[in-house]
CSV table of C-alpha atoms in Angstrom, one decimal:
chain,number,residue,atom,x,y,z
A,24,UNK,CA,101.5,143.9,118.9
A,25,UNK,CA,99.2,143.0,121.5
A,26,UNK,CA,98.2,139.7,121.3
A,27,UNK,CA,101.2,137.0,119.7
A,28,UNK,CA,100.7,133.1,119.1
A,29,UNK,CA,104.3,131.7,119.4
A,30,UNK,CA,105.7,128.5,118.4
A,31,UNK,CA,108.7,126.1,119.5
A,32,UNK,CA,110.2,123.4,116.9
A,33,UNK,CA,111.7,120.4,118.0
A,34,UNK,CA,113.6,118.1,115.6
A,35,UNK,CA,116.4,115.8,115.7
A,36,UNK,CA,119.5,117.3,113.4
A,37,UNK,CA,122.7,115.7,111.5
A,38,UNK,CA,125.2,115.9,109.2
A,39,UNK,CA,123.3,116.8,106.3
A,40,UNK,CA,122.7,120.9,106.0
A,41,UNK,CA,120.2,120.4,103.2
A,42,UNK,CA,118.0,117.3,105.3
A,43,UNK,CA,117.8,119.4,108.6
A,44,UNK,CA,116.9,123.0,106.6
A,45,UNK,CA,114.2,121.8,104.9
A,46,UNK,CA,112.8,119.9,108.2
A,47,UNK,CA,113.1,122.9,110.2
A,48,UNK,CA,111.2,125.1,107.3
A,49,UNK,CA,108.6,122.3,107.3
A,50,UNK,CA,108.0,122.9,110.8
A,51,UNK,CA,108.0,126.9,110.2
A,52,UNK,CA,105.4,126.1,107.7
A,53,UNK,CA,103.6,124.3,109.9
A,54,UNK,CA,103.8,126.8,113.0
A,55,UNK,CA,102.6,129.7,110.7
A,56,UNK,CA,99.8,127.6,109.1
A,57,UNK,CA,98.5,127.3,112.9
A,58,UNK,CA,98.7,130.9,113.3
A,59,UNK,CA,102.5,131.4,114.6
A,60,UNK,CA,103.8,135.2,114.0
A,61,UNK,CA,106.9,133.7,115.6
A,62,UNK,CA,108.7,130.3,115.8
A,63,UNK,CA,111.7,130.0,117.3
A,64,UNK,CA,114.2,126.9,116.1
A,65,UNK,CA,116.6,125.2,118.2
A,66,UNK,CA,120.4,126.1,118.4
A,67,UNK,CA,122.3,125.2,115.1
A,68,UNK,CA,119.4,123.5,114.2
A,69,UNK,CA,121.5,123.4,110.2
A,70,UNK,CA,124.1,120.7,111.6
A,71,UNK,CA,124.3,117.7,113.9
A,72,UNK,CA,126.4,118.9,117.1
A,73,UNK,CA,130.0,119.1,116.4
A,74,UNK,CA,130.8,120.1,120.1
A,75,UNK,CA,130.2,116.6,121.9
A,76,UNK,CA,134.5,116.2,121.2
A,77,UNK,CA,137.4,119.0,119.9
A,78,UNK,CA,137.7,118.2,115.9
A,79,UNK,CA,139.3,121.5,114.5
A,80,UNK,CA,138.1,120.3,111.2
A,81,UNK,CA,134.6,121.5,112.2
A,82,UNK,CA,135.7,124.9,112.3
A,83,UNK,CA,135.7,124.7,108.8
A,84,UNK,CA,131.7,124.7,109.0
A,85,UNK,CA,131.7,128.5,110.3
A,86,UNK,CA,130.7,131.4,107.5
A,87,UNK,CA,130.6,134.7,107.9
A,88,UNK,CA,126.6,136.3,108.5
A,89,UNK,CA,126.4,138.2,104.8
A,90,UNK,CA,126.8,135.1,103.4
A,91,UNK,CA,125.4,132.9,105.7
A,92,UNK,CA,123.4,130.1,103.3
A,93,UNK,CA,121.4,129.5,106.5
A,94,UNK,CA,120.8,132.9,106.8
A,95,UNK,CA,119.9,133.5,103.5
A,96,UNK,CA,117.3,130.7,103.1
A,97,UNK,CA,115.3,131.4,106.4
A,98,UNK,CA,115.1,134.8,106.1
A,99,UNK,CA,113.4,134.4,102.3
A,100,UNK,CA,111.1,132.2,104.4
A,101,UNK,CA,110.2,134.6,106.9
A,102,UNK,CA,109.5,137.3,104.6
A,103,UNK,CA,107.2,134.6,102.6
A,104,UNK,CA,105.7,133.8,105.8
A,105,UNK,CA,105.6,137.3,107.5
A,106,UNK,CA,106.7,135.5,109.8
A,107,UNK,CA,109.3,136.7,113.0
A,108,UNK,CA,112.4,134.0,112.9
A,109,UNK,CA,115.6,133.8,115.2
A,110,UNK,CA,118.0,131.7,113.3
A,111,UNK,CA,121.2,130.0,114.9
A,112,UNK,CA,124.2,130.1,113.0
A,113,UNK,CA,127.6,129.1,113.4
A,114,UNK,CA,129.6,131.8,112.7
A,115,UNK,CA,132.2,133.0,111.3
A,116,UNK,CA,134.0,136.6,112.1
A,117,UNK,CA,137.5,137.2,110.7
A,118,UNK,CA,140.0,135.3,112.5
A,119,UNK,CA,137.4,133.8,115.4
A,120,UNK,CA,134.2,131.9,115.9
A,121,UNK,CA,131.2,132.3,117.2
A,122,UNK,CA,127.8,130.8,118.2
A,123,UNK,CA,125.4,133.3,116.8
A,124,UNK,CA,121.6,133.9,116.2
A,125,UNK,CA,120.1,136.5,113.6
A,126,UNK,CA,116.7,138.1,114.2
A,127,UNK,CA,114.8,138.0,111.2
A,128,UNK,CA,111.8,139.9,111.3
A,129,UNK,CA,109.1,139.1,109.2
A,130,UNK,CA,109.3,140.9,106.5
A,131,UNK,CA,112.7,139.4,106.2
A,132,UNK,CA,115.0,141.8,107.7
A,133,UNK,CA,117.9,141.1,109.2
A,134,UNK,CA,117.6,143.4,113.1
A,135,UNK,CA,120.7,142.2,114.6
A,136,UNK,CA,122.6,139.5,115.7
A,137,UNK,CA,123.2,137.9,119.3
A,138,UNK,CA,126.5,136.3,119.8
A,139,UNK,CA,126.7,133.4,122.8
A,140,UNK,CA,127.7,135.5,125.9
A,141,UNK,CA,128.4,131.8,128.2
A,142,UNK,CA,130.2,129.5,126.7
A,143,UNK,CA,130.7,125.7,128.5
A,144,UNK,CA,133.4,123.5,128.2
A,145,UNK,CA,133.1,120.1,129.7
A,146,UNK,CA,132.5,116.1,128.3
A,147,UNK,CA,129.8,116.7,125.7
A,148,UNK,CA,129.8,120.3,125.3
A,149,UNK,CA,133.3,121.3,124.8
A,150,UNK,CA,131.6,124.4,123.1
A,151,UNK,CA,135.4,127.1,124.1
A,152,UNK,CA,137.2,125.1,121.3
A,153,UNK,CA,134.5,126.3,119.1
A,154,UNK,CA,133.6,129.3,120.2
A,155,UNK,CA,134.6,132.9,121.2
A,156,UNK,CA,132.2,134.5,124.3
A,157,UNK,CA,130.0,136.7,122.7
A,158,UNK,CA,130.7,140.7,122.2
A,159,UNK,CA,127.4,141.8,121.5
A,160,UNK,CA,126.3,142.2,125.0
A,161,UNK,CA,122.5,141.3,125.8
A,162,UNK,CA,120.3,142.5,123.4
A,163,UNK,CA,116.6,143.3,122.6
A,164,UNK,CA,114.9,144.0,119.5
A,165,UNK,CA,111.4,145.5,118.1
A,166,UNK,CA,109.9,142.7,116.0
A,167,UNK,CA,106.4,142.5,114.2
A,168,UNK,CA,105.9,139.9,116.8
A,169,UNK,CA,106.7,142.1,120.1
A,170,UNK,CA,109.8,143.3,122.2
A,171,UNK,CA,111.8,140.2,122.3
A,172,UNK,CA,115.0,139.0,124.1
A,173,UNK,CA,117.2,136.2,123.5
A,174,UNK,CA,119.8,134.1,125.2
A,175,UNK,CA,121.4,130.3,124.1
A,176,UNK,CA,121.8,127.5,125.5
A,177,UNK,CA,124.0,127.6,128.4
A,178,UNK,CA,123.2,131.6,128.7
A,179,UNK,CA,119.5,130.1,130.3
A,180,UNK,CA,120.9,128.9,133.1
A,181,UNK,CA,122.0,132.6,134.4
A,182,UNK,CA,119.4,134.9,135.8
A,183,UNK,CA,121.4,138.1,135.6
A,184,UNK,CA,121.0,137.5,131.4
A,185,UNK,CA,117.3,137.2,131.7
A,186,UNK,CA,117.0,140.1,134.5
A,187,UNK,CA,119.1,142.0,131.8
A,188,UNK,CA,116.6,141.8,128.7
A,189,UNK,CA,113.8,142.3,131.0
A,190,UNK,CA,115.6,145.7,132.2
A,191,UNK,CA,115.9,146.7,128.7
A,192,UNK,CA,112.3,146.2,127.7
A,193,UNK,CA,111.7,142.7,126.5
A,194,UNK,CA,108.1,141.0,126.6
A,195,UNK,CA,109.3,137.4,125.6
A,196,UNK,CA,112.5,135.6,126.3
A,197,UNK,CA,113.8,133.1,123.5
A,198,UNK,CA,116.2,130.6,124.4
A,199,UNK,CA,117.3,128.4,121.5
A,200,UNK,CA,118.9,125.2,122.6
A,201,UNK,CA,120.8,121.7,122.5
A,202,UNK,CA,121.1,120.1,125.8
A,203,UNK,CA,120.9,116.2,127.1
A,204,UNK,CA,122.5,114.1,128.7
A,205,UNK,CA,125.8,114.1,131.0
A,206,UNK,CA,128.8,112.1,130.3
A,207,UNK,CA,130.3,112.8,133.6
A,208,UNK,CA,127.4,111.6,135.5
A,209,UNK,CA,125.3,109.3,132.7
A,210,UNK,CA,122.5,108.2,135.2
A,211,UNK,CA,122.1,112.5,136.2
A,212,UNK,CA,118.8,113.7,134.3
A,213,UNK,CA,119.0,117.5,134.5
A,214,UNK,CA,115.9,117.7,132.1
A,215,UNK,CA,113.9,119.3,135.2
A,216,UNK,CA,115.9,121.3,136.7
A,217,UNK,CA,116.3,122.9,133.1
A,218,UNK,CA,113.1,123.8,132.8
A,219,UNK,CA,112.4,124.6,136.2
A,220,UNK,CA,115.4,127.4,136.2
A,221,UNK,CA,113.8,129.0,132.6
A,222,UNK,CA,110.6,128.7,134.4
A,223,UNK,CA,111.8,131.4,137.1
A,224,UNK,CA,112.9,133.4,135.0
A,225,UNK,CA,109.5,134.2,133.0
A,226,UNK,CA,107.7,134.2,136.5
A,227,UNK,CA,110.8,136.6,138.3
A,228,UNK,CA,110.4,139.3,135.4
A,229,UNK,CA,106.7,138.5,134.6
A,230,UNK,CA,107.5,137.1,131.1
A,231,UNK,CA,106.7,135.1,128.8
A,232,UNK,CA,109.4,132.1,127.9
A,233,UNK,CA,109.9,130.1,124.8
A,234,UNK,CA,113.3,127.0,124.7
A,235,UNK,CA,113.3,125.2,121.8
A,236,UNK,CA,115.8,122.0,122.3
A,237,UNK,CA,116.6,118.9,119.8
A,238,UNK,CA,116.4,115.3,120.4
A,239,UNK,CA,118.1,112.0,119.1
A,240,UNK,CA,121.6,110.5,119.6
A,241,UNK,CA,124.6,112.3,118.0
A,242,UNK,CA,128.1,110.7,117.8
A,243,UNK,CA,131.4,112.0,117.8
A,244,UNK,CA,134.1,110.9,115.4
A,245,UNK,CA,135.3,109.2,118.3
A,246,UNK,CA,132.5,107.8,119.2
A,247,UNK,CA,131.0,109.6,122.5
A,248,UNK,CA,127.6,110.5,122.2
A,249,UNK,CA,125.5,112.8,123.5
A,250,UNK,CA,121.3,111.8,123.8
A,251,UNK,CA,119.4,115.2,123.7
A,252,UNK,CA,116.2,115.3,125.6
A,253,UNK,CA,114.0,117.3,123.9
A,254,UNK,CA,111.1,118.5,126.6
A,255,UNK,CA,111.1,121.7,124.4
A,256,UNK,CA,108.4,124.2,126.3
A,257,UNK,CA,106.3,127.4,126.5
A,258,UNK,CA,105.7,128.8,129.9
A,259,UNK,CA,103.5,132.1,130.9
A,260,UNK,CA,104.4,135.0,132.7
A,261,UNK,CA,104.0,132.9,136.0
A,262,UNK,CA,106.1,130.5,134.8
A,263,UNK,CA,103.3,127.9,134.4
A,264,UNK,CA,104.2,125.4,131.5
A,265,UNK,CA,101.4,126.4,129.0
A,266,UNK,CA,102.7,124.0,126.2
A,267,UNK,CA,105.6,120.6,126.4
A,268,UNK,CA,107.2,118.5,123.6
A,269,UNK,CA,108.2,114.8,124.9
A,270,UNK,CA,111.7,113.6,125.0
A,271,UNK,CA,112.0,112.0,121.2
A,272,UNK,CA,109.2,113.8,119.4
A,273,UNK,CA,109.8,116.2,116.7
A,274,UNK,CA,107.3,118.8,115.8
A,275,UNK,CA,106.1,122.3,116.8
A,276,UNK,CA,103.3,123.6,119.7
A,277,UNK,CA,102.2,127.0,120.1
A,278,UNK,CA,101.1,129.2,122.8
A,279,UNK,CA,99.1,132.7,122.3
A,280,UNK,CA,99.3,135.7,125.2
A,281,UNK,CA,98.0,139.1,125.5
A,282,UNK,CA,101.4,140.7,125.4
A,283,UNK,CA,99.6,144.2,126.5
A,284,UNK,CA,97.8,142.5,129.5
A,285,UNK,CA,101.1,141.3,131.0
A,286,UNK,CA,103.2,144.2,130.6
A,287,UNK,CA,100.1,145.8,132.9
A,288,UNK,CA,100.6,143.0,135.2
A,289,UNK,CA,104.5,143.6,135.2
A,290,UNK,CA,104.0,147.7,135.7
A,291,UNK,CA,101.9,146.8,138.5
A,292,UNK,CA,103.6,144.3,140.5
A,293,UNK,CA,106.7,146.6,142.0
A,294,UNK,CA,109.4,144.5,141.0
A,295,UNK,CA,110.8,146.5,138.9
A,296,UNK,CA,110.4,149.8,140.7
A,297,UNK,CA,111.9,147.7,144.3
A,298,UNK,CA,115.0,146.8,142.8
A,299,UNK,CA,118.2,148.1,144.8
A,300,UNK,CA,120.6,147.8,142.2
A,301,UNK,CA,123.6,150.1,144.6
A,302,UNK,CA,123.3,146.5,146.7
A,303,UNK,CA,124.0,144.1,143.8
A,304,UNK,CA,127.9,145.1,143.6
A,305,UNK,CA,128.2,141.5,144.5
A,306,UNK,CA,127.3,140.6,140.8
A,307,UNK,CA,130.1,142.6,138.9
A,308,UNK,CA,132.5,140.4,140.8
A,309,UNK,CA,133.3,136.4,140.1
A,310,UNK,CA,134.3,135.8,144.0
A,311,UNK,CA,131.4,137.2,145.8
A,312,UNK,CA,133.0,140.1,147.2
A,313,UNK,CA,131.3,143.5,147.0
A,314,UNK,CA,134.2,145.7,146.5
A,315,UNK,CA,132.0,148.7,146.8
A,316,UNK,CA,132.0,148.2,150.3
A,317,UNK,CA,135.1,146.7,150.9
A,318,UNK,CA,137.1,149.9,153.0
């Protein structure tokens, strides 16, 4: 495809599978009406989020992808639509857990699955109680909507994942979400430097971006909270913000680009043919330490 219109959703989720499905295919509805060949939802957009505290009767929530009733439903709705789909699952895989998207395409086929490579643990987001790291490596896959990659959540936040997809051919990068506020630090809004470190990622490998994130105040069963802040966005292959959500607003916007135009760009530009990787051994390590030059 050469030219793609994309849309975010935004939406506030709970406890209700049923309530937050059929807001979220409301939204689809409305993103296709508008000309959308792809919407991307936010992360476990089906549930509220069960991470904010460790309740090992949430586990219980996880089913395994060929049954998936999430699954199910929204890819019917894509192949209705025609219309390219992600959909965030939690998921369950024998014995373990994990946090999982499905790329539908749009005639409602299921291309693969993504499993959550980065997984954080700290107050709010104690997400390694819940969830194995992914196995499925970083992934891209032909769509009727374009070469696309996808990372969640907390995988954003790490260039090497975003240089990775953009290695293996990807002409959009998808980043489903659910992100707010810090209970360590309540007074820290990282809201900008969120969008600011997705936003150099699109302009470092001269691609599109699309994070979808929810909004409104979830409790615990103990009573912490988290308060997501939205600021869902679209940004160009520059990294110029092309299209924002506010912080308590649900809804959808859309963004169209010339998918052929920027891959020219991106041939052009060198980065790709500049790139040293024999001087990145650095990155294979955790401590720094290049052991490929290490005597």
């Amino acid at each position: 495809m050469t030219r793609l219109k994309a849309a975010i959703t935004q939406m506030a989720s709970e406890n209700d599978w049923a309530r937050n499905c059929d807001k979220a295919e409301a939204l689809v509805r409305r993103a296709v009406a508008e000309g959308a060949g792809l919407v991307l939802l936010q992360e476990l957009f089906d549930g509220d989020y069960f991470c904010i505290e460790q309740h090992a009767a949430f586990l219980a929530r996880a089913t395994e992808i060929d049954r998936h009733p999430t699954v199910k439903r929204f890819a019917a709705l894509a192949r209705e639509l025609g219309v390219v789909l992600p959909v965030s699952v939690f998921e369950r895989a024998g014995t373990v857990h994990f946090n999982t998207t499905v790329i539908v395409d749009a005639d409602g086929r299921q291309l693969g699955i993504y499993r959550k490579s980065h997984i954080p643990d700290g107050r709010g987001y104690q997400e390694k109680f819940y969830f194995s790291p992914g196995d499925t490596g970083f992934k891209v896959w032909d769509t009727a909507a374009g070469r696309i990659g996808l990372g969640i959540c907390w995988d954003q936040w790490f260039p090497e994942a975003a240089r990775a997809m953009a290695l293996m051919g990807a002409e959009l990068l998808l980043y489903p979400t659910a992100i707010g506020s810090e209970p360590p630090n309540p007074d820290y809004d990282s809201s900008t430097h969120w969008q600011n470190v997705m936003r150099g990622h699109a302009a470092a490998n001269i691609m599109p971006l699309l994070a979808a994130n929810r909004v409104g105040r979830e409790t615990a069963p103990d009573g912490r909270f988290d308060i997501f802040y939205g600021r869902s966005f679209i940004a160009d292959h520059q990294g110029e913000k092309l299209a924002e959500m506010d912080r308590v607003e649900e809804g959808i916007r859309l963004a169209e680009f010339d998918l052929a135009a920027i891959a020219d760009l991106r041939r052009s530009w060198g980065l790709f043919r500049d790139r040293r990787p024999e001087l990145y051994g650095a990155l294979l390590t955790l401590d720094g330490r290049n052991k490929s030059a290490v005597g």
